[in-house]
Coordinates of C-alpha atoms in Angstrom, one line a residue:
Chain V
M15 CA -77.7 -51.6 -56.9
Q16 CA -78.7 -47.9 -58.8
R17 CA -79.6 -48.2 -62.4
F18 CA -80.8 -45.8 -64.8
N19 CA -84.8 -45.0 -63.5
L20 CA -86.7 -45.0 -66.9
Y21 CA -89.7 -47.5 -65.6
Q22 CA -91.2 -46.2 -62.3
E23 CA -90.1 -49.6 -60.8
E24 CA -87.3 -50.6 -58.1
Y25 CA -85.0 -53.2 -59.1
Y26 CA -84.8 -55.5 -56.1
P27 CA -82.5 -58.5 -56.3
S28 CA -83.4 -61.9 -54.6
P29 CA -81.6 -63.1 -51.8
L30 CA -79.8 -65.6 -53.8
M31 CA -78.9 -62.8 -56.4
H32 CA -77.6 -61.0 -53.4
V33 CA -75.4 -63.8 -52.5
W34 CA -74.1 -64.0 -56.4
L35 CA -73.5 -60.6 -56.6
E36 CA -71.2 -60.2 -53.5
F37 CA -69.4 -63.6 -54.4
K38 CA -68.6 -62.5 -58.6
R39 CA -67.0 -59.5 -56.7
S40 CA -64.5 -61.9 -55.2
H41 CA -61.7 -63.2 -58.7
I42 CA -60.5 -65.9 -56.7
A43 CA -63.6 -67.2 -55.7
L44 CA -64.7 -66.9 -59.1
V45 CA -61.6 -68.9 -60.0
G46 CA -62.3 -71.5 -57.7
F47 CA -65.9 -72.0 -58.7
I48 CA -64.6 -72.7 -62.2
L49 CA -62.4 -74.8 -60.8
L50 CA -64.9 -76.9 -59.1
L51 CA -67.4 -76.9 -62.3
I52 CA -64.8 -78.5 -64.3
F53 CA -64.6 -81.1 -61.7
C54 CA -68.2 -81.6 -61.8
G55 CA -67.7 -81.9 -65.7
I56 CA -65.4 -84.4 -65.2
A57 CA -66.7 -86.3 -62.9
L58 CA -69.9 -86.7 -65.1
L59 CA -67.8 -87.2 -68.5
A60 CA -64.9 -88.7 -67.7
P61 CA -65.5 -91.8 -69.9
L62 CA -66.3 -89.6 -72.9
I63 CA -63.4 -87.3 -72.3
S64 CA -60.4 -89.8 -71.4
P65 CA -58.5 -90.7 -74.7
F66 CA -57.8 -94.6 -73.4
D67 CA -59.4 -97.4 -71.2
P68 CA -58.1 -96.6 -67.7
N69 CA -57.7 -100.5 -67.2
L70 CA -56.2 -101.2 -70.6
Q71 CA -52.4 -102.1 -70.0
N72 CA -49.7 -101.0 -73.3
T73 CA -46.9 -102.9 -72.5
N74 CA -45.0 -101.4 -75.3
A75 CA -45.3 -98.0 -73.5
I76 CA -43.9 -98.2 -70.2
L77 CA -43.4 -95.3 -67.1
L78 CA -43.3 -92.9 -70.3
P79 CA -42.8 -89.5 -69.0
P80 CA -45.3 -86.5 -69.5
S81 CA -45.6 -84.9 -72.8
W82 CA -43.4 -82.2 -71.6
E83 CA -40.5 -83.8 -70.9
P84 CA -38.3 -84.3 -74.2
N85 CA -38.7 -88.1 -74.1
G86 CA -43.0 -87.8 -73.3
T87 CA -45.4 -88.3 -76.1
I88 CA -48.6 -86.5 -76.9
N89 CA -50.6 -89.2 -77.5
H90 CA -50.2 -89.8 -73.3
L91 CA -50.5 -86.5 -71.8
F92 CA -49.3 -87.2 -68.3
G93 CA -47.3 -90.3 -69.4
T94 CA -48.1 -93.9 -68.5
D95 CA -47.8 -95.8 -65.0
S96 CA -45.8 -99.0 -64.4
L97 CA -48.3 -101.3 -66.2
G98 CA -48.6 -99.1 -69.0
R99 CA -52.0 -97.6 -68.3
D100 CA -52.6 -94.0 -69.6
V101 CA -52.0 -92.1 -66.4
F102 CA -54.2 -89.1 -68.1
S103 CA -57.6 -91.4 -68.4
R104 CA -57.0 -93.3 -65.2
L105 CA -56.8 -89.5 -63.6
L106 CA -60.0 -88.4 -65.3
F107 CA -61.8 -92.1 -63.7
A108 CA -60.3 -91.8 -60.5
C109 CA -61.7 -87.9 -59.9
R110 CA -64.7 -89.3 -60.9
T111 CA -65.1 -91.4 -58.3
T112 CA -63.4 -89.7 -55.6
F113 CA -65.3 -86.4 -56.2
G114 CA -68.8 -88.0 -57.1
S115 CA -68.4 -90.7 -53.7
S116 CA -67.4 -87.6 -51.3
I117 CA -70.6 -85.8 -53.0
I118 CA -72.9 -88.7 -52.3
I119 CA -71.1 -89.1 -48.5
V120 CA -72.0 -85.3 -47.7
F121 CA -75.4 -85.4 -49.3
V122 CA -76.5 -88.4 -47.4
S123 CA -75.3 -87.1 -44.3
V124 CA -77.0 -83.7 -44.7
I125 CA -80.1 -85.5 -44.8
I126 CA -79.9 -87.9 -41.9
G127 CA -77.8 -85.2 -39.8
V128 CA -80.2 -82.5 -40.3
G129 CA -83.4 -84.7 -39.1
L130 CA -81.5 -85.9 -36.5
G131 CA -81.1 -82.3 -35.5
A132 CA -84.3 -81.4 -35.7
L133 CA -85.3 -84.4 -34.1
A134 CA -82.5 -82.9 -30.9
G135 CA -83.5 -79.9 -30.9
V136 CA -87.0 -80.2 -30.5
L137 CA -86.3 -82.7 -27.8
S138 CA -85.5 -81.5 -24.5
G139 CA -84.9 -82.8 -20.8
V140 CA -82.7 -86.5 -20.6
R141 CA -83.8 -87.7 -24.2
S142 CA -81.9 -84.4 -25.6
S143 CA -78.6 -84.8 -23.7
I144 CA -78.6 -88.7 -24.5
V145 CA -78.7 -87.7 -27.8
N146 CA -76.4 -84.7 -27.5
H147 CA -73.3 -86.8 -25.6
L148 CA -74.3 -89.7 -27.9
L149 CA -73.4 -87.3 -31.1
D150 CA -70.7 -85.4 -29.3
S151 CA -68.4 -88.7 -28.1
I152 CA -69.0 -90.0 -31.9
M153 CA -67.9 -86.5 -32.9
S154 CA -64.5 -86.9 -31.1
I155 CA -63.6 -90.3 -32.0
P156 CA -61.4 -89.9 -35.1
T157 CA -62.6 -90.8 -38.7
L158 CA -59.7 -93.5 -39.4
L159 CA -60.6 -95.1 -36.4
I160 CA -64.0 -95.4 -37.6
A161 CA -63.1 -96.1 -40.5
I162 CA -60.8 -98.9 -39.1
V163 CA -63.8 -100.2 -36.8
I164 CA -66.0 -100.2 -39.8
V165 CA -63.3 -102.2 -42.3
A166 CA -62.8 -104.8 -39.3
I167 CA -66.1 -105.7 -39.5
L168 CA -67.3 -105.5 -43.0
G169 CA -64.2 -105.6 -45.0
T170 CA -62.4 -103.2 -47.1
G171 CA -64.1 -101.6 -50.3
L172 CA -65.5 -97.9 -51.7
F173 CA -68.9 -98.5 -49.9
N174 CA -67.2 -99.6 -46.6
S175 CA -65.0 -96.6 -46.6
M176 CA -68.0 -94.4 -47.5
M177 CA -70.0 -95.4 -44.7
A178 CA -67.4 -94.6 -42.0
I179 CA -67.1 -91.6 -43.6
T180 CA -70.6 -90.2 -43.6
L181 CA -70.9 -91.5 -39.9
A182 CA -68.2 -89.3 -39.1
L183 CA -69.6 -86.6 -41.2
I184 CA -73.3 -86.9 -39.4
P185 CA -72.6 -85.2 -35.6
Q186 CA -71.5 -81.5 -37.1
F187 CA -74.9 -81.4 -39.3
V188 CA -76.7 -82.5 -36.3
H189 CA -74.7 -79.9 -34.0
Q190 CA -75.5 -77.2 -36.4
T191 CA -78.9 -77.9 -36.9
R192 CA -79.7 -78.6 -33.1
T193 CA -78.5 -75.2 -32.3
F194 CA -80.1 -73.4 -35.2
V195 CA -83.6 -75.2 -34.2
K196 CA -83.6 -74.7 -30.4
K197 CA -82.7 -70.8 -31.2
Q198 CA -85.5 -70.3 -33.8
L199 CA -88.0 -72.0 -31.1
Q200 CA -88.1 -69.0 -28.7
K201 CA -88.8 -66.7 -31.6
D202 CA -92.3 -65.2 -32.4
Y203 CA -92.5 -66.1 -35.6
V204 CA -92.5 -69.6 -34.5
L205 CA -95.0 -69.0 -31.9
L206 CA -97.4 -67.5 -34.0
D207 CA -97.4 -70.5 -36.5
K208 CA -98.1 -72.5 -33.2
L209 CA -101.0 -70.5 -32.2
D210 CA -102.2 -70.9 -36.0
G211 CA -102.3 -74.3 -34.8
A212 CA -98.9 -75.6 -36.8
G213 CA -97.5 -79.3 -36.3
P214 CA -94.2 -79.4 -34.7
T215 CA -93.4 -80.9 -38.2
R216 CA -95.0 -78.1 -40.4
I217 CA -93.1 -75.7 -38.8
F218 CA -89.7 -77.3 -39.3
F219 CA -90.2 -77.5 -42.9
R220 CA -92.2 -74.7 -43.7
S221 CA -90.9 -71.9 -41.1
I222 CA -87.2 -72.8 -39.9
L223 CA -86.0 -75.0 -42.7
P224 CA -86.3 -71.9 -45.6
G225 CA -83.6 -70.0 -42.9
M226 CA -81.2 -72.7 -42.3
V227 CA -80.4 -73.4 -46.0
E228 CA -77.5 -71.1 -46.2
L229 CA -76.1 -72.6 -43.1
I230 CA -76.3 -76.1 -44.1
V231 CA -74.8 -75.4 -47.5
I232 CA -71.7 -73.9 -46.0
Q233 CA -71.4 -76.7 -43.6
A234 CA -71.5 -79.1 -46.7
T235 CA -68.9 -77.7 -48.4
L236 CA -66.6 -77.9 -45.3
A237 CA -67.5 -81.3 -45.0
L238 CA -67.1 -81.8 -49.1
S239 CA -63.3 -81.0 -48.5
I240 CA -63.0 -83.4 -45.6
A241 CA -64.9 -86.1 -47.3
I242 CA -62.4 -86.0 -50.4
I243 CA -59.7 -86.1 -48.2
D244 CA -60.8 -88.6 -46.1
V245 CA -62.1 -90.9 -49.1
S246 CA -58.4 -90.3 -50.7
A247 CA -57.1 -91.0 -47.5
L248 CA -58.5 -94.1 -47.1
G249 CA -57.7 -95.4 -50.4
F250 CA -54.2 -94.5 -50.1
L251 CA -53.9 -96.8 -47.0
S252 CA -56.0 -99.3 -49.1
L253 CA -58.5 -99.5 -46.2
G254 CA -61.0 -98.1 -49.0
A255 CA -61.3 -98.5 -52.9
Q256 CA -59.8 -101.5 -54.1
D257 CA -57.5 -102.0 -57.3
P258 CA -60.1 -102.0 -60.4
N259 CA -61.7 -99.1 -58.4
I260 CA -60.0 -96.4 -59.5
E261 CA -59.8 -93.6 -57.1
L262 CA -57.1 -90.9 -56.5
G263 CA -55.6 -92.0 -53.3
V264 CA -55.4 -95.2 -55.0
V265 CA -53.7 -94.4 -57.8
L266 CA -50.8 -92.2 -55.6
S267 CA -50.6 -95.3 -53.2
Q268 CA -50.0 -97.6 -56.4
S269 CA -47.3 -95.0 -57.7
L270 CA -45.3 -95.3 -54.5
D271 CA -43.2 -98.4 -55.7
V272 CA -41.9 -96.6 -58.7
A273 CA -41.5 -93.1 -57.1
Y274 CA -37.7 -93.2 -57.5
V275 CA -38.0 -93.5 -61.1
A276 CA -41.5 -92.0 -62.1
P277 CA -41.8 -88.8 -58.9
W278 CA -44.6 -87.4 -61.2
L279 CA -46.6 -90.7 -60.8
V280 CA -46.8 -89.4 -57.0
F281 CA -47.0 -85.8 -57.8
I282 CA -49.8 -85.6 -60.0
P283 CA -52.4 -87.5 -58.7
G284 CA -51.9 -85.4 -55.1
L285 CA -51.7 -82.6 -57.5
C286 CA -55.2 -83.2 -58.2
I287 CA -56.6 -84.1 -55.0
F288 CA -55.1 -80.9 -53.8
L289 CA -57.0 -78.9 -56.5
M290 CA -60.2 -80.6 -55.9
V291 CA -59.8 -79.3 -52.2
L292 CA -58.6 -75.9 -52.8
S293 CA -61.3 -75.5 -54.8
V294 CA -63.9 -76.3 -52.9
N295 CA -62.6 -74.3 -50.1
I296 CA -62.2 -71.5 -51.8
V297 CA -65.8 -71.3 -53.2
G298 CA -66.7 -72.7 -49.5
E299 CA -64.6 -69.2 -48.3
G300 CA -66.1 -66.9 -51.2
F301 CA -69.7 -68.0 -50.0
R302 CA -69.3 -67.4 -46.3
S303 CA -68.2 -63.9 -46.9
A304 CA -70.7 -63.4 -49.6
L305 CA -73.1 -64.4 -47.1
R306 CA -72.0 -62.1 -44.3
N307 CA -71.5 -59.2 -46.4
R308 CA -74.4 -59.3 -48.5
L309 CA -76.8 -56.9 -46.7
S310 CA -74.1 -54.4 -45.9
R311 CA -73.3 -53.0 -49.3
Chain G
M23 CA -69.9 -75.2 -9.7
I24 CA -70.1 -78.5 -7.7
R25 CA -73.3 -79.2 -9.6
L26 CA -71.2 -78.8 -12.7
C27 CA -68.3 -80.8 -11.6
I28 CA -70.3 -83.6 -10.9
R29 CA -72.1 -83.0 -14.3
Y30 CA -69.4 -83.6 -16.2
L31 CA -67.9 -86.4 -13.8
N32 CA -71.2 -88.3 -14.3
L33 CA -70.5 -87.8 -18.1
I34 CA -67.1 -88.7 -18.0
V35 CA -67.9 -91.9 -16.8
L36 CA -70.8 -92.5 -18.4
T37 CA -69.2 -92.0 -21.7
I38 CA -65.9 -94.3 -20.8
L39 CA -68.3 -96.9 -19.8
A40 CA -70.2 -96.6 -23.2
L41 CA -67.2 -96.7 -25.2
I42 CA -66.1 -100.2 -23.3
G43 CA -69.0 -101.4 -23.8
L44 CA -68.8 -100.9 -27.2
S45 CA -65.1 -102.5 -27.4
F46 CA -66.9 -105.3 -25.2
L47 CA -69.5 -106.0 -27.8
L48 CA -66.8 -105.3 -31.3
P49 CA -65.8 -109.0 -31.4
F50 CA -69.0 -110.2 -31.5
L51 CA -69.3 -108.4 -34.9
F52 CA -66.0 -109.1 -36.1
P53 CA -66.2 -111.7 -38.7
G54 CA -64.4 -115.1 -37.4
D55 CA -64.3 -117.5 -34.7
L56 CA -65.2 -115.6 -31.5
L57 CA -62.8 -117.3 -29.2
T58 CA -60.0 -116.1 -31.5
N59 CA -61.3 -112.8 -31.6
I60 CA -61.6 -112.0 -28.0
S61 CA -58.4 -114.0 -26.4
G62 CA -56.0 -113.7 -29.5
I63 CA -55.0 -117.5 -29.5
T64 CA -56.1 -119.6 -32.0
P65 CA -56.9 -123.4 -29.9
D66 CA -54.9 -126.2 -31.0
S67 CA -57.3 -129.0 -29.4
N68 CA -60.9 -128.8 -28.2
Q69 CA -59.3 -129.2 -24.4
Q70 CA -57.8 -126.0 -25.1
R71 CA -60.6 -124.2 -26.9
E72 CA -62.9 -125.5 -23.4
A73 CA -60.3 -124.2 -20.9
L74 CA -60.0 -120.9 -23.1
E75 CA -63.9 -120.7 -23.3
R76 CA -64.1 -121.2 -19.5
A77 CA -61.2 -118.4 -19.1
F78 CA -62.9 -116.1 -20.8
K79 CA -66.4 -117.0 -19.1
L80 CA -67.5 -117.9 -22.9
D81 CA -70.0 -120.3 -20.9
K82 CA -71.7 -117.3 -18.9
S83 CA -74.1 -115.4 -19.5
L84 CA -73.1 -112.1 -21.4
F85 CA -73.3 -109.9 -18.4
S86 CA -70.6 -112.2 -16.1
Q87 CA -68.7 -112.2 -19.7
F88 CA -68.8 -108.1 -19.3
I89 CA -68.2 -108.4 -15.7
H90 CA -65.0 -110.2 -16.7
Y91 CA -63.9 -108.5 -19.6
L92 CA -64.2 -105.0 -17.1
E93 CA -62.0 -107.0 -14.4
N94 CA -59.3 -107.3 -16.6
L95 CA -59.1 -104.2 -18.4
F96 CA -58.7 -102.6 -15.3
A97 CA -56.4 -105.1 -13.8
G98 CA -54.2 -104.2 -17.0
N99 CA -54.9 -107.7 -18.5
W100 CA -55.9 -107.0 -22.0
G101 CA -55.1 -110.2 -24.0
V102 CA -52.6 -111.0 -26.8
S103 CA -52.1 -109.6 -30.1
N104 CA -53.0 -112.4 -32.9
R105 CA -50.0 -112.0 -35.1
T106 CA -47.2 -111.6 -32.3
Q107 CA -48.8 -113.2 -29.0
L108 CA -47.4 -110.2 -27.4
D109 CA -49.2 -109.1 -24.3
L110 CA -51.4 -106.3 -25.7
F111 CA -50.9 -104.0 -22.6
D112 CA -46.9 -104.2 -23.3
E113 CA -47.1 -103.3 -26.8
I114 CA -49.6 -100.2 -26.6
A115 CA -47.7 -98.7 -23.6
L116 CA -44.7 -98.8 -26.4
T117 CA -46.9 -97.3 -29.3
F118 CA -49.0 -95.3 -27.7
P119 CA -46.7 -92.3 -26.2
A120 CA -45.0 -92.4 -29.5
T121 CA -48.2 -91.3 -31.1
I122 CA -48.4 -88.8 -28.5
E123 CA -45.4 -87.5 -28.4
L124 CA -46.2 -86.6 -32.2
V125 CA -49.2 -85.1 -31.6
V126 CA -48.0 -82.8 -28.7
Y127 CA -45.0 -81.4 -30.6
A128 CA -47.5 -81.0 -33.4
S129 CA -50.1 -79.2 -31.8
V130 CA -47.0 -76.9 -29.7
V131 CA -45.9 -76.5 -33.0
S132 CA -49.5 -75.1 -34.3
V133 CA -50.2 -73.2 -31.0
T134 CA -47.2 -71.4 -31.1
I135 CA -47.7 -70.2 -34.7
G136 CA -51.4 -70.3 -35.4
I137 CA -52.5 -68.2 -32.6
P138 CA -50.7 -65.1 -32.8
L139 CA -50.5 -65.3 -36.4
G140 CA -54.6 -65.4 -36.2
F141 CA -54.4 -62.6 -33.9
I142 CA -52.3 -60.2 -35.8
S143 CA -54.0 -61.1 -39.3
G144 CA -57.8 -60.4 -36.9
L145 CA -56.9 -57.2 -35.5
K146 CA -55.9 -55.5 -38.6
H147 CA -58.2 -57.2 -41.1
H148 CA -57.9 -56.6 -44.9
N149 CA -54.5 -55.5 -45.1
P150 CA -52.0 -57.8 -47.5
F151 CA -50.4 -59.0 -44.2
D152 CA -53.7 -60.3 -43.4
F153 CA -54.5 -61.0 -47.2
S154 CA -51.7 -63.4 -47.5
V155 CA -52.2 -65.2 -44.2
V156 CA -55.8 -66.2 -45.3
T157 CA -54.2 -67.2 -48.3
F158 CA -51.9 -69.4 -46.8
S159 CA -54.5 -71.1 -44.5
I160 CA -56.8 -71.8 -47.1
V161 CA -53.8 -73.5 -49.3
A162 CA -52.6 -75.1 -46.6
Y163 CA -56.0 -76.3 -45.0
S164 CA -56.4 -78.1 -48.5
F165 CA -53.1 -80.3 -48.3
P166 CA -54.0 -84.1 -47.8
V167 CA -51.7 -85.0 -45.2
F168 CA -50.1 -87.8 -47.1
W169 CA -48.9 -86.3 -50.3
L170 CA -47.4 -83.2 -48.4
A171 CA -45.5 -86.0 -46.4
L172 CA -44.2 -88.0 -49.6
I173 CA -43.2 -84.3 -50.8
F174 CA -41.6 -83.5 -48.4
I175 CA -39.7 -87.0 -48.2
T176 CA -39.1 -86.4 -52.0
V177 CA -37.3 -83.3 -51.3
F178 CA -35.8 -82.8 -48.2
S179 CA -34.9 -86.7 -47.9
L180 CA -34.0 -87.9 -51.3
Q181 CA -32.9 -85.0 -53.1
L182 CA -31.8 -82.6 -50.6
E183 CA -30.3 -85.5 -48.3
W184 CA -30.6 -83.0 -45.0
L185 CA -33.3 -85.0 -43.0
P186 CA -33.9 -89.0 -42.4
T187 CA -37.1 -90.7 -44.2
S188 CA -38.3 -92.7 -41.5
G189 CA -37.9 -94.1 -38.2
R190 CA -37.6 -92.3 -34.8
I191 CA -33.7 -92.5 -34.5
D192 CA -30.8 -93.9 -35.8
L193 CA -29.9 -97.7 -35.3
L194 CA -27.0 -97.1 -33.6
F195 CA -28.6 -95.5 -30.7
E196 CA -29.9 -97.8 -28.3
V197 CA -32.2 -95.8 -25.7
P198 CA -33.5 -97.1 -23.3
S199 CA -37.7 -96.8 -23.0
V200 CA -38.4 -95.3 -20.1
T201 CA -41.5 -92.9 -21.1
G202 CA -42.1 -93.5 -24.4
F203 CA -41.1 -90.1 -25.3
I204 CA -38.5 -90.3 -27.3
L205 CA -36.9 -86.9 -26.2
V206 CA -37.3 -87.6 -22.9
D207 CA -35.8 -90.9 -23.0
I208 CA -32.7 -89.5 -24.1
W209 CA -32.7 -86.9 -21.4
L210 CA -32.7 -89.9 -18.8
S211 CA -30.6 -92.3 -20.1
D212 CA -27.0 -92.6 -19.6
I213 CA -25.8 -93.4 -23.1
P214 CA -22.7 -91.9 -24.9
N215 CA -22.9 -89.3 -27.0
K216 CA -26.3 -87.8 -25.7
G217 CA -26.1 -84.7 -27.7
Y218 CA -25.6 -86.4 -31.3
A219 CA -28.5 -88.9 -30.4
F220 CA -30.4 -85.9 -29.1
K221 CA -29.9 -83.8 -32.3
D222 CA -30.7 -87.4 -34.5
A223 CA -33.9 -87.8 -32.8
L224 CA -35.3 -84.3 -33.8
Q225 CA -33.7 -84.8 -37.0
H226 CA -36.3 -87.9 -37.6
L227 CA -38.9 -85.6 -35.9
I228 CA -39.4 -82.3 -37.9
L229 CA -40.6 -83.9 -41.0
P230 CA -43.7 -86.1 -39.1
T231 CA -44.1 -83.0 -37.0
I232 CA -43.9 -80.3 -39.8
S233 CA -46.3 -82.3 -41.9
V234 CA -48.8 -82.6 -39.5
A235 CA -48.8 -79.1 -38.0
I236 CA -49.4 -77.4 -41.2
V237 CA -52.7 -78.6 -41.8
T238 CA -53.9 -78.1 -38.0
T239 CA -51.8 -74.7 -38.2
A240 CA -53.9 -73.3 -41.3
L241 CA -57.6 -74.3 -39.2
F242 CA -55.9 -72.5 -35.8
V243 CA -55.7 -69.3 -37.8
R244 CA -59.2 -69.3 -39.3
F245 CA -60.7 -70.0 -35.5
V246 CA -58.6 -67.5 -34.1
R247 CA -58.7 -64.5 -36.9
R248 CA -62.6 -64.7 -37.3
S249 CA -62.8 -64.9 -33.3
I250 CA -60.9 -61.6 -32.6
M251 CA -62.9 -60.1 -35.7
D252 CA -66.1 -60.6 -33.7
V253 CA -64.7 -59.9 -30.7
M254 CA -63.3 -56.4 -31.9
E255 CA -66.8 -55.3 -32.9
K256 CA -68.8 -55.8 -30.2
E257 CA -70.0 -52.5 -27.9
Y258 CA -67.8 -52.9 -24.9
I259 CA -64.7 -52.7 -27.0
I260 CA -66.0 -49.7 -28.8
A261 CA -66.6 -48.6 -25.4
A262 CA -63.2 -48.8 -24.0
K263 CA -62.2 -47.2 -26.9
S264 CA -64.1 -44.1 -26.2
R265 CA -62.7 -44.2 -22.8
G266 CA -59.4 -43.5 -24.5
F267 CA -57.4 -46.6 -24.1
T268 CA -55.0 -47.7 -26.6
Q269 CA -55.4 -50.4 -28.8
R270 CA -52.8 -52.5 -26.7
Q271 CA -54.5 -52.0 -23.5
I272 CA -58.1 -53.0 -25.0
F273 CA -56.2 -56.2 -26.9
F274 CA -55.0 -57.5 -23.7
K275 CA -57.8 -56.7 -21.2
H276 CA -60.9 -57.4 -23.3
G277 CA -59.8 -59.1 -26.5
L278 CA -57.6 -61.7 -25.7
K279 CA -59.6 -63.5 -23.4
N280 CA -63.2 -63.3 -24.9
A281 CA -61.4 -64.3 -28.5
I282 CA -60.0 -66.9 -26.6
I283 CA -62.6 -68.7 -24.8
P284 CA -65.2 -69.6 -27.2
I285 CA -62.6 -71.5 -29.5
L286 CA -60.9 -73.6 -26.8
P287 CA -63.5 -76.2 -27.4
I288 CA -63.3 -76.1 -31.0
L289 CA -59.4 -76.6 -30.7
A290 CA -60.0 -79.7 -28.8
L291 CA -62.2 -81.0 -31.1
Q292 CA -59.5 -80.8 -33.7
V293 CA -57.4 -82.9 -32.1
S294 CA -59.5 -86.0 -33.5
T295 CA -58.9 -84.6 -37.4
L296 CA -55.0 -83.8 -35.7
I297 CA -54.6 -88.1 -34.4
T298 CA -56.4 -89.1 -38.1
N299 CA -53.8 -86.9 -39.2
V300 CA -51.1 -88.4 -37.2
M301 CA -51.6 -92.2 -37.6
I302 CA -51.9 -91.8 -41.5
V303 CA -48.1 -89.7 -41.3
E304 CA -46.8 -92.8 -39.0
T305 CA -47.2 -95.3 -41.9
I306 CA -45.3 -92.8 -44.3
F307 CA -42.7 -92.2 -42.1
S308 CA -42.6 -95.5 -40.1
W309 CA -42.9 -94.0 -37.3
P310 CA -43.7 -96.4 -34.3
G311 CA -46.7 -95.0 -33.3
I312 CA -50.3 -96.4 -32.4
G313 CA -51.6 -95.8 -35.8
K314 CA -49.1 -97.4 -37.7
W315 CA -49.6 -100.1 -35.2
L316 CA -53.9 -100.0 -35.8
I317 CA -53.2 -100.2 -39.8
E318 CA -50.7 -103.3 -39.8
A319 CA -53.5 -104.8 -37.7
I320 CA -56.3 -104.3 -40.1
Y321 CA -54.2 -105.8 -42.8
Q322 CA -53.7 -108.9 -40.7
R323 CA -56.9 -108.9 -39.1
D324 CA -55.5 -108.7 -35.8
Y325 CA -59.0 -107.9 -33.8
P326 CA -57.8 -108.2 -30.5
A327 CA -55.5 -105.3 -31.1
I328 CA -57.8 -103.4 -32.9
R329 CA -60.2 -103.5 -30.4
M330 CA -57.8 -102.3 -27.7
G331 CA -56.1 -100.1 -29.5
M332 CA -59.7 -98.2 -30.8
L333 CA -61.2 -98.4 -27.1
I334 CA -57.3 -96.7 -26.0
V335 CA -57.3 -93.9 -28.9
S336 CA -60.8 -93.4 -28.5
L337 CA -60.6 -92.7 -24.6
F338 CA -57.9 -90.5 -24.7
V339 CA -59.4 -87.9 -27.4
M340 CA -62.8 -88.4 -25.4
I341 CA -61.6 -87.7 -22.2
L342 CA -59.6 -84.6 -23.4
T343 CA -62.2 -82.8 -25.5
I344 CA -64.9 -83.8 -22.2
S345 CA -62.3 -82.1 -19.8
T346 CA -61.6 -79.2 -22.3
E347 CA -65.4 -78.2 -22.8
F348 CA -65.3 -78.7 -18.3
L349 CA -62.7 -75.9 -18.4
T350 CA -64.5 -73.9 -20.9
R351 CA -67.9 -73.7 -18.6
A352 CA -66.1 -73.6 -15.4
I353 CA -64.1 -70.3 -16.8
D354 CA -66.9 -68.6 -18.1
P355 CA -70.2 -70.2 -16.8
A356 CA -72.4 -67.8 -18.5
R357 CA -71.4 -69.0 -22.0
E358 CA -74.4 -70.9 -23.6
R359 CA -73.7 -74.8 -24.2
G360 CA -72.9 -76.0 -27.8
V361 CA -71.9 -72.0 -28.9
N362 CA -68.8 -72.6 -30.0
A363 CA -67.1 -70.3 -32.6
T364 CA -67.2 -70.6 -36.3
L365 CA -65.0 -70.4 -39.2

């Protein structure tokens, strides 16, 4: 960061600024970031952008092809589905449900996971090993199985599938937090805090947590991509969101009946999920390498 | 070493007991009649109901119910399915190997492609080849499995008509089920046109295997690449270099082992993701495995089937993960517990 030194002061970017400067160097990561921002925008503004009501059935225009086909119209950008509903509006609302619920899932599992992980890191002996083994066992049960059991007990629905995915995502955060806290507790700065008379709560929130934020953000981007795929997969298997609730997996599975006549109805929602997950993964990867390289340059 | 063995044996037994306990409690949580949830039989009359209650010890305490459940479980007497009234043990013995078969082939493909690719791109990182491998892995990791499978069907089955869309083998071939693995079964059987049957079964296998394996391969590549990159920066590698070993010698003597050990438990953990993906792909390709069976069970609210299927699949995954962890600890006792490789 060599600057023209007119004034007798040095410019030191903050740690966050360091990360951003490093992140910006990779163009691909930047494109992914913009894509992610677009999806955030869609999630927030879907009712304002969408040209039609997503559940409005226009029986005069059933299975219209997308607008770039010779038979398509510009009114329906991605055509209409088998009930004459505008695919573009449906996709906007579906993105909103899938993306929004995934973010909520990740947020909840970060809070619960970090809390439990801090507890598990402080504990020792039999209690700690019980907590650890319990978590390891939950971690190794496939998400779909947890979802099946929860759906069997509580019935289908977006909220229940969100619960299942949250349950499946929590252990990773607990695991990461636990190992991090265990490692930090042996360091001198924590000892210093203890000598100053700080209790375990204060040590965790004031000393350990600030150093852990980046770790959590990285893990959260990974979890977000898993959550998006899982939400839409459960929707696809009709174990998640149900019909009036528009969700990308549901939209995809509804178009399966007409897949022969209108393959784009299967292709476009899937592409949407793919792009969403891809943008999250690219941003996560860019962020990870930015953190790794920020001090080496 | 003996302490380690005892500890992991203890862990395995406790986890199995915990899972069995959970599956014992499930029928109490499921909606509907408890007796039907446990037995899979809807009683016609009060007499039958009482007889069933006595048979399942529902009139006794919870503890004796649990003991009874354990006895039945180990005797292979798993009750009947709600929707077909068939014995659950037989149904699972038929469907579970089909799933394992797909899991095994997919992991073989992922390991044989993913691990060498990860090593090559990690050893010479930041060159065009490495860049394309990383790009491939990020893109492939982002594919939703069900969409990928559907696209494969559209392209390779419907448009090009190269491969079949569903099932394990053409209905023309009648292969008696011995091991449950279709390729092994064909090998063991004495049907005419064995070669054709084998080829047909392979053709049925290609699409499901690839659609599951792509995602797993991408993950493996990333883990292996990161791990070898970290290992090659260690001091002992530099020391070996300064002693004049060639790059090849260093890699095979020091790099390979040290890079593989920390990723083993992570790869084992991926089995749970792999099984989720296999279960989804099974429903798309109508592969008669336990995933399709369980998802049909949930559609029809077949609670005894859900309970047993859940128990068996989670036991399988659990035992696999714990034994891999035990193996890595046994190979490298100095390694700290819980410190695994990262992406």
